[in-house]
Amino acid sequence: MALAKARRSARHVDYWPGFVDALSTLLLAIMFLLSVFVLAQFLLSREISGRDEVLARLNSQINELTQLLALEQGNTQDAQDSLASLQASLLAAESERSRLQQLLDQGAGADSEANARIGTLSGELDAQRQISQRALSQVELLNQQIAALRKQIAALEDALEVSEARDRESNTKIADLGRRLNVALAQRVQELNRYRSDFFGRLREILSDRENIRIVGDRFVFQSEVLFPSGSEVINPAGRVEMQKLAEAIIELQREIPPEINWVLRVDGHTDNIPVSGNRRWTDNWELSSARATSVVKFLIQNGVPANRLVAAGFGEFQPLDPADTDAARAANRRIELKLTER
């Protein structure tokens, strides 16, 4: 009897405490997994937030580099593409994290899947970290290139400032030389005017103030009738006497003019407005006036005047003293003019 009771008591085992222990253990395990998952989500959020700050800083640096270096647009574009890809991956990771958070909130209990996704996201984050590191390396390289370019620009600016200083100094020297040259030229002109006045005064004394030999402005004028027969370039005997006196006056004046004054005596031939006719030697008044001026120059050279101090020019009838169409005006316009000037 007692044995039968013992057997019945053995059959009624109390499973409730074991079930409670198992349930508590399972609950603790779930709480531990949730804590781990929350901690992982917190770390993931911090990592993603840090990546957002890095991305913002990279975008700012890339924008600045884009403005400074147009030549580096290709590399900058690659960096921007990498950053855009990183942003897209991070957005996908955030979307996946939201989806997992929803699964946890719904009590799906898919902890293994969440852990797997966390591992996948961690791998993706590592990959994105490597991409970010490469982007940072590219940015650093671009910063170094910008620094080198800035140094080159600074060197060029320094060289430009030195060149501008030299230009200012040169311009000052040129202006000073110009002032000196103007003063020297004015002195030369004054000296030449003084010698011209002396020369004309001596010619006036030598030629005894004849009516057909006079001074007009800065020129000494011989009427053509004094020197040449009508329609001829050959100096007549009376003209040779006058030209001989002129040659002596020029030779005497040459001794007094300083050698640094580069003077010449210009002999200008002029005619009236009557066309040349009946003369086979001249086709027009240009040739006649040039021939008469050349005859005077050659005669002066034959009488000792240096050839390098003489110039012959013919003006024909186109520089009249009197434009009137009268015999007196035409007689006044037929002339040989002498002008003492600088070469």
Short mmCIF file of C-alpha atoms in Angstrom, two decimals:
data_model
loop_
_atom_site.label_atom_id
_atom_site.label_comp_id
_atom_site.label_asym_id
_atom_site.label_seq_id
_atom_site.Cartn_x
_atom_site.Cartn_y
_atom_site.Cartn_z
CA MET A 1 0.00 0.00 0.00
CA ALA A 2 2.73 2.32 0.96
CA LEU A 3 4.65 1.39 -2.16
CA ALA A 4 1.69 2.25 -4.37
CA LYS A 5 1.40 5.71 -2.79
CA ALA A 6 5.07 6.33 -3.34
CA ARG A 7 4.72 5.52 -7.01
CA ARG A 8 1.76 7.86 -7.39
CA SER A 9 3.63 10.66 -5.70
CA ALA A 10 6.56 10.14 -8.05
CA ARG A 11 4.33 10.50 -11.04
CA HIS A 12 3.03 13.96 -9.94
CA VAL A 13 6.21 16.05 -10.65
CA ASP A 14 5.85 19.90 -10.36
CA TYR A 15 7.02 21.40 -13.72
CA TRP A 16 5.98 24.98 -12.99
CA PRO A 17 9.19 26.21 -11.38
CA GLY A 18 11.24 24.87 -14.25
CA PHE A 19 8.94 26.50 -16.73
CA VAL A 20 9.23 29.81 -14.87
CA ASP A 21 13.01 29.53 -14.84
CA ALA A 22 13.09 28.77 -18.54
CA LEU A 23 10.78 31.64 -19.30
CA SER A 24 12.89 34.03 -17.16
CA THR A 25 16.02 32.89 -18.87
CA LEU A 26 14.43 33.43 -22.29
CA LEU A 27 13.22 36.88 -21.24
CA LEU A 28 16.68 37.82 -19.97
CA ALA A 29 18.18 36.58 -23.19
CA ILE A 30 15.71 38.68 -25.18
CA MET A 31 16.40 41.72 -22.98
CA PHE A 32 20.13 41.19 -23.44
CA LEU A 33 19.71 40.96 -27.19
CA LEU A 34 17.53 44.08 -27.20
CA SER A 35 20.15 45.92 -25.11
CA VAL A 36 22.86 44.82 -27.48
CA PHE A 37 20.74 45.87 -30.44
CA VAL A 38 19.94 49.29 -28.86
CA LEU A 39 23.62 49.80 -28.07
CA ALA A 40 24.51 48.83 -31.63
CA GLN A 41 21.85 51.23 -32.92
CA PHE A 42 23.26 54.03 -30.73
CA LEU A 43 26.79 53.42 -31.94
CA LEU A 44 25.51 53.16 -35.49
CA SER A 45 23.66 56.49 -35.08
CA ARG A 46 26.81 58.17 -33.74
CA GLU A 47 28.83 56.74 -36.59
CA ILE A 48 26.26 57.90 -39.14
CA SER A 49 26.10 61.36 -37.54
CA GLY A 50 29.90 61.61 -37.70
CA ARG A 51 29.79 60.56 -41.32
CA ASP A 52 27.23 63.32 -42.01
CA GLU A 53 29.57 65.91 -40.50
CA VAL A 54 32.47 64.55 -42.54
CA LEU A 55 30.34 64.66 -45.66
CA ALA A 56 29.31 68.29 -44.96
CA ARG A 57 32.93 69.28 -44.45
CA LEU A 58 33.99 67.45 -47.58
CA ASN A 59 31.26 69.19 -49.59
CA SER A 60 32.43 72.58 -48.33
CA GLN A 61 36.05 71.84 -49.16
CA ILE A 62 35.15 70.47 -52.57
CA ASN A 63 33.10 73.58 -53.39
CA GLU A 64 36.03 75.82 -52.43
CA LEU A 65 38.44 73.72 -54.47
CA THR A 66 36.07 73.84 -57.44
CA GLN A 67 36.17 77.66 -57.37
CA LEU A 68 39.95 77.89 -56.98
CA LEU A 69 41.10 75.22 -59.41
CA ALA A 70 39.18 74.80 -62.64
CA LEU A 71 41.97 72.54 -63.89
CA GLU A 72 41.26 70.02 -61.12
CA GLN A 73 37.58 69.65 -62.00
CA GLY A 74 38.03 66.06 -63.13
CA ASN A 75 39.49 64.89 -59.80
CA THR A 76 36.99 66.96 -57.84
CA GLN A 77 34.14 65.45 -59.84
CA ASP A 78 35.40 61.96 -58.94
CA ALA A 79 35.51 62.94 -55.29
CA GLN A 80 32.00 64.37 -55.50
CA ASP A 81 30.77 61.19 -57.18
CA SER A 82 32.34 59.11 -54.41
CA LEU A 83 30.76 61.29 -51.77
CA ALA A 84 27.40 61.09 -53.50
CA SER A 85 27.71 57.30 -53.56
CA LEU A 86 28.60 57.35 -49.87
CA GLN A 87 25.58 59.50 -49.10
CA ALA A 88 23.36 57.13 -51.07
CA SER A 89 24.78 54.15 -49.19
CA LEU A 90 24.29 55.89 -45.86
CA LEU A 91 20.73 56.75 -46.78
CA ALA A 92 20.16 53.11 -47.67
CA ALA A 93 21.68 52.09 -44.34
CA GLU A 94 19.43 54.50 -42.47
CA SER A 95 16.43 53.13 -44.35
CA GLU A 96 17.43 49.59 -43.46
CA ARG A 97 17.98 50.61 -39.84
CA SER A 98 14.48 52.12 -39.75
CA ARG A 99 13.05 48.94 -41.18
CA LEU A 100 14.83 46.85 -38.54
CA GLN A 101 13.66 49.19 -35.81
CA GLN A 102 10.12 48.68 -36.99
CA LEU A 103 10.60 44.92 -36.90
CA LEU A 104 11.87 45.16 -33.34
CA ASP A 105 8.96 47.39 -32.34
CA GLN A 106 6.52 44.91 -33.78
CA GLY A 107 8.08 42.15 -31.74
CA ALA A 108 9.00 40.07 -34.73
CA GLY A 109 11.80 38.51 -32.75
CA ALA A 110 14.02 38.41 -35.79
CA ASP A 111 17.14 39.02 -33.70
CA SER A 112 19.32 36.72 -35.82
CA GLU A 113 18.29 38.50 -38.97
CA ALA A 114 18.89 41.85 -37.24
CA ASN A 115 22.35 40.73 -36.17
CA ALA A 116 23.06 39.59 -39.70
CA ARG A 117 21.88 42.93 -41.06
CA ILE A 118 23.96 44.74 -38.44
CA GLY A 119 27.00 42.78 -39.58
CA THR A 120 26.21 43.61 -43.19
CA LEU A 121 25.74 47.27 -42.34
CA SER A 122 28.99 47.26 -40.40
CA GLY A 123 30.76 45.85 -43.43
CA GLU A 124 29.14 48.46 -45.63
CA LEU A 125 30.16 51.16 -43.16
CA ASP A 126 33.73 49.88 -43.25
CA ALA A 127 33.64 50.01 -47.03
CA GLN A 128 32.19 53.53 -46.93
CA ARG A 129 34.87 54.47 -44.39
CA GLN A 130 37.52 53.34 -46.83
CA ILE A 131 35.84 55.34 -49.62
CA SER A 132 35.71 58.37 -47.33
CA GLN A 133 39.39 57.90 -46.53
CA ARG A 134 40.22 57.85 -50.23
CA ALA A 135 38.12 60.96 -50.73
CA LEU A 136 39.95 62.64 -47.86
CA SER A 137 43.25 61.66 -49.45
CA GLN A 138 42.15 63.20 -52.73
CA VAL A 139 41.07 66.34 -50.91
CA GLU A 140 44.44 66.51 -49.15
CA LEU A 141 46.20 66.13 -52.49
CA LEU A 142 44.08 68.91 -53.94
CA ASN A 143 44.88 71.10 -50.92
CA GLN A 144 48.58 70.53 -51.50
CA GLN A 145 48.20 71.43 -55.16
CA ILE A 146 46.29 74.58 -54.20
CA ALA A 147 49.02 75.55 -51.74
CA ALA A 148 51.66 75.04 -54.44
CA LEU A 149 49.64 77.13 -56.88
CA ARG A 150 49.22 79.86 -54.28
CA LYS A 151 52.97 79.91 -53.73
CA GLN A 152 53.51 80.24 -57.47
CA ILE A 153 50.96 83.05 -57.64
CA ALA A 154 52.66 84.81 -54.73
CA ALA A 155 56.04 84.46 -56.46
CA LEU A 156 54.55 85.86 -59.67
CA GLU A 157 53.00 88.75 -57.77
CA ASP A 158 56.36 89.52 -56.16
CA ALA A 159 58.06 89.43 -59.55
CA LEU A 160 55.32 91.67 -60.96
CA GLU A 161 55.80 94.18 -58.15
CA VAL A 162 59.55 94.22 -58.78
CA SER A 163 58.93 94.68 -62.51
CA GLU A 164 56.46 97.49 -61.85
CA ALA A 165 58.96 99.18 -59.56
CA ARG A 166 61.59 98.92 -62.28
CA ASP A 167 59.10 100.27 -64.82
CA ARG A 168 58.33 103.24 -62.58
CA GLU A 169 62.02 103.88 -62.12
CA SER A 170 62.59 103.56 -65.87
CA ASN A 171 59.69 105.89 -66.63
CA THR A 172 61.12 108.42 -64.19
CA LYS A 173 64.50 108.19 -65.88
CA ILE A 174 62.90 108.45 -69.32
CA ALA A 175 60.91 111.51 -68.27
CA ASP A 176 64.07 113.07 -66.88
CA LEU A 177 65.97 112.26 -70.07
CA GLY A 178 63.07 113.67 -72.09
CA ARG A 179 63.21 116.91 -70.14
CA ARG A 180 66.95 117.07 -70.61
CA LEU A 181 66.58 116.33 -74.31
CA ASN A 182 63.95 119.05 -74.69
CA VAL A 183 66.20 121.51 -72.90
CA ALA A 184 69.12 120.48 -75.09
CA LEU A 185 67.02 120.76 -78.24
CA ALA A 186 65.75 124.17 -77.16
CA GLN A 187 69.34 125.27 -76.56
CA ARG A 188 70.34 123.91 -79.96
CA VAL A 189 67.45 125.75 -81.61
CA GLN A 190 68.39 128.94 -79.82
CA GLU A 191 72.02 128.54 -80.88
CA LEU A 192 70.98 127.78 -84.45
CA ASN A 193 68.66 130.79 -84.48
CA ARG A 194 71.51 132.95 -83.26
CA TYR A 195 73.82 131.66 -85.98
CA ARG A 196 71.00 132.04 -88.52
CA SER A 197 70.60 135.68 -87.50
CA ASP A 198 74.36 136.21 -87.76
CA PHE A 199 74.38 134.44 -91.14
CA PHE A 200 71.55 136.56 -92.53
CA GLY A 201 73.16 139.70 -91.16
CA ARG A 202 76.43 138.88 -92.88
CA LEU A 203 74.66 138.05 -96.12
CA ARG A 204 72.85 141.36 -95.93
CA GLU A 205 76.16 143.17 -95.46
CA ILE A 206 77.89 141.19 -98.22
CA LEU A 207 75.10 141.53 -100.77
CA SER A 208 74.58 145.27 -100.03
CA ASP A 209 70.79 145.07 -99.51
CA ARG A 210 69.87 144.65 -103.18
CA GLU A 211 66.15 144.86 -103.90
CA ASN A 212 66.05 141.46 -105.61
CA ILE A 213 67.77 139.78 -102.64
CA ARG A 214 65.82 139.90 -99.36
CA ILE A 215 64.92 138.06 -96.16
CA VAL A 216 61.44 136.53 -95.86
CA GLY A 217 60.80 134.97 -92.45
CA ASP A 218 63.63 132.53 -91.75
CA ARG A 219 64.73 132.36 -95.42
CA PHE A 220 67.14 134.39 -97.56
CA VAL A 221 65.49 134.90 -100.97
CA PHE A 222 67.21 135.45 -104.34
CA GLN A 223 65.02 136.36 -107.27
CA SER A 224 65.66 133.97 -110.15
CA GLU A 225 66.54 136.85 -112.53
CA VAL A 226 69.63 137.55 -110.39
CA LEU A 227 71.01 134.05 -110.94
CA PHE A 228 69.51 132.46 -114.04
CA PRO A 229 68.48 133.44 -117.56
CA SER A 230 64.83 132.82 -118.38
CA GLY A 231 64.03 129.11 -118.67
CA SER A 232 67.61 128.04 -117.80
CA GLU A 233 69.30 126.41 -114.82
CA VAL A 234 72.80 127.74 -115.69
CA ILE A 235 73.98 130.47 -113.28
CA ASN A 236 74.83 133.70 -115.11
CA PRO A 237 78.07 135.66 -114.44
CA ALA A 238 76.38 138.15 -112.09
CA GLY A 239 74.82 135.28 -110.18
CA ARG A 240 78.19 133.55 -109.87
CA VAL A 241 79.58 136.68 -108.19
CA GLU A 242 76.70 136.67 -105.70
CA MET A 243 77.02 132.92 -105.09
CA GLN A 244 80.77 133.31 -104.54
CA LYS A 245 80.03 135.80 -101.77
CA LEU A 246 77.46 133.39 -100.36
CA ALA A 247 79.99 130.52 -100.36
CA GLU A 248 82.54 132.64 -98.48
CA ALA A 249 79.92 133.59 -95.89
CA ILE A 250 78.95 129.92 -95.40
CA ILE A 251 82.58 128.83 -95.01
CA GLU A 252 83.19 131.57 -92.46
CA LEU A 253 80.03 130.67 -90.55
CA GLN A 254 80.99 126.98 -90.52
CA ARG A 255 84.08 127.79 -88.47
CA GLU A 256 81.97 129.41 -85.76
CA ILE A 257 79.10 126.89 -85.46
CA PRO A 258 79.98 124.16 -82.89
CA PRO A 259 80.48 120.72 -84.48
CA GLU A 260 77.74 119.15 -82.30
CA ILE A 261 75.08 121.26 -84.10
CA ASN A 262 74.10 119.19 -87.12
CA TRP A 263 73.13 122.08 -89.43
CA VAL A 264 72.44 122.17 -93.16
CA LEU A 265 71.75 124.94 -95.67
CA ARG A 266 68.64 124.05 -97.65
CA VAL A 267 68.44 125.49 -101.18
CA ASP A 268 64.83 125.61 -102.45
CA GLY A 269 63.96 126.29 -106.07
CA HIS A 270 60.63 127.96 -106.96
CA THR A 271 59.04 128.99 -110.28
CA ASP A 272 55.99 130.94 -111.37
CA ASN A 273 52.76 129.32 -112.60
CA ILE A 274 53.51 129.66 -116.31
CA PRO A 275 53.99 126.17 -117.81
CA VAL A 276 57.34 125.35 -119.41
CA SER A 277 57.03 125.51 -123.19
CA GLY A 278 59.40 125.47 -126.15
CA ASN A 279 62.11 123.84 -124.01
CA ARG A 280 62.97 120.22 -124.61
CA ARG A 281 65.02 119.94 -121.44
CA TRP A 282 62.17 120.43 -118.94
CA THR A 283 58.78 118.79 -118.99
CA ASP A 284 57.36 120.95 -116.18
CA ASN A 285 58.24 123.51 -113.50
CA TRP A 286 59.10 120.76 -111.02
CA GLU A 287 62.15 119.79 -113.05
CA LEU A 288 63.17 123.42 -113.68
CA SER A 289 62.99 124.38 -109.98
CA SER A 290 64.89 121.23 -108.93
CA ALA A 291 67.59 121.82 -111.57
CA ARG A 292 68.12 125.44 -110.44
CA ALA A 293 68.41 124.41 -106.77
CA THR A 294 70.89 121.67 -107.77
CA SER A 295 72.95 124.15 -109.80
CA VAL A 296 73.28 126.46 -106.78
CA VAL A 297 74.30 123.53 -104.54
CA LYS A 298 76.92 122.29 -107.00
CA PHE A 299 78.35 125.81 -107.40
CA LEU A 300 78.66 126.20 -103.63
CA ILE A 301 80.38 122.80 -103.39
CA GLN A 302 82.83 123.84 -106.11
CA ASN A 303 83.64 126.92 -104.02
CA GLY A 304 84.52 125.06 -100.86
CA VAL A 305 81.21 124.48 -99.04
CA PRO A 306 81.02 120.87 -97.69
CA ALA A 307 78.49 118.76 -99.57
CA ASN A 308 77.09 117.28 -96.36
CA ARG A 309 75.97 120.77 -95.31
CA LEU A 310 73.83 121.37 -98.41
CA VAL A 311 70.38 120.17 -99.49
CA ALA A 312 68.63 120.87 -102.81
CA ALA A 313 64.83 120.82 -103.20
CA GLY A 314 62.44 121.84 -105.99
CA PHE A 315 58.90 123.09 -105.31
CA GLY A 316 57.79 124.18 -108.79
CA GLU A 317 55.02 126.76 -108.72
CA PHE A 318 53.21 125.24 -105.72
CA GLN A 319 54.67 127.40 -102.90
CA PRO A 320 54.08 130.98 -104.16
CA LEU A 321 54.87 134.06 -102.08
CA ASP A 322 52.12 136.00 -103.87
CA PRO A 323 49.13 134.02 -105.22
CA ALA A 324 47.93 136.90 -107.42
CA ASP A 325 47.85 136.30 -111.19
CA THR A 326 49.98 139.32 -112.11
CA ASP A 327 53.41 139.87 -113.62
CA ALA A 328 54.70 141.33 -110.37
CA ALA A 329 53.43 138.32 -108.38
CA ARG A 330 54.94 135.89 -110.85
CA ALA A 331 58.27 137.74 -110.69
CA ALA A 332 58.23 137.53 -106.88
CA ASN A 333 57.46 133.79 -107.01
CA ARG A 334 60.44 133.00 -109.31
CA ARG A 335 63.13 132.65 -106.63
CA ILE A 336 65.82 130.65 -104.88
CA GLU A 337 65.45 130.42 -101.08
CA LEU A 338 68.20 129.62 -98.60
CA LYS A 339 67.27 128.29 -95.16
CA LEU A 340 69.72 127.46 -92.37
CA THR A 341 68.19 124.55 -90.41
CA GLU A 342 68.99 121.32 -88.58
CA ARG A 343 69.23 118.05 -90.42
#
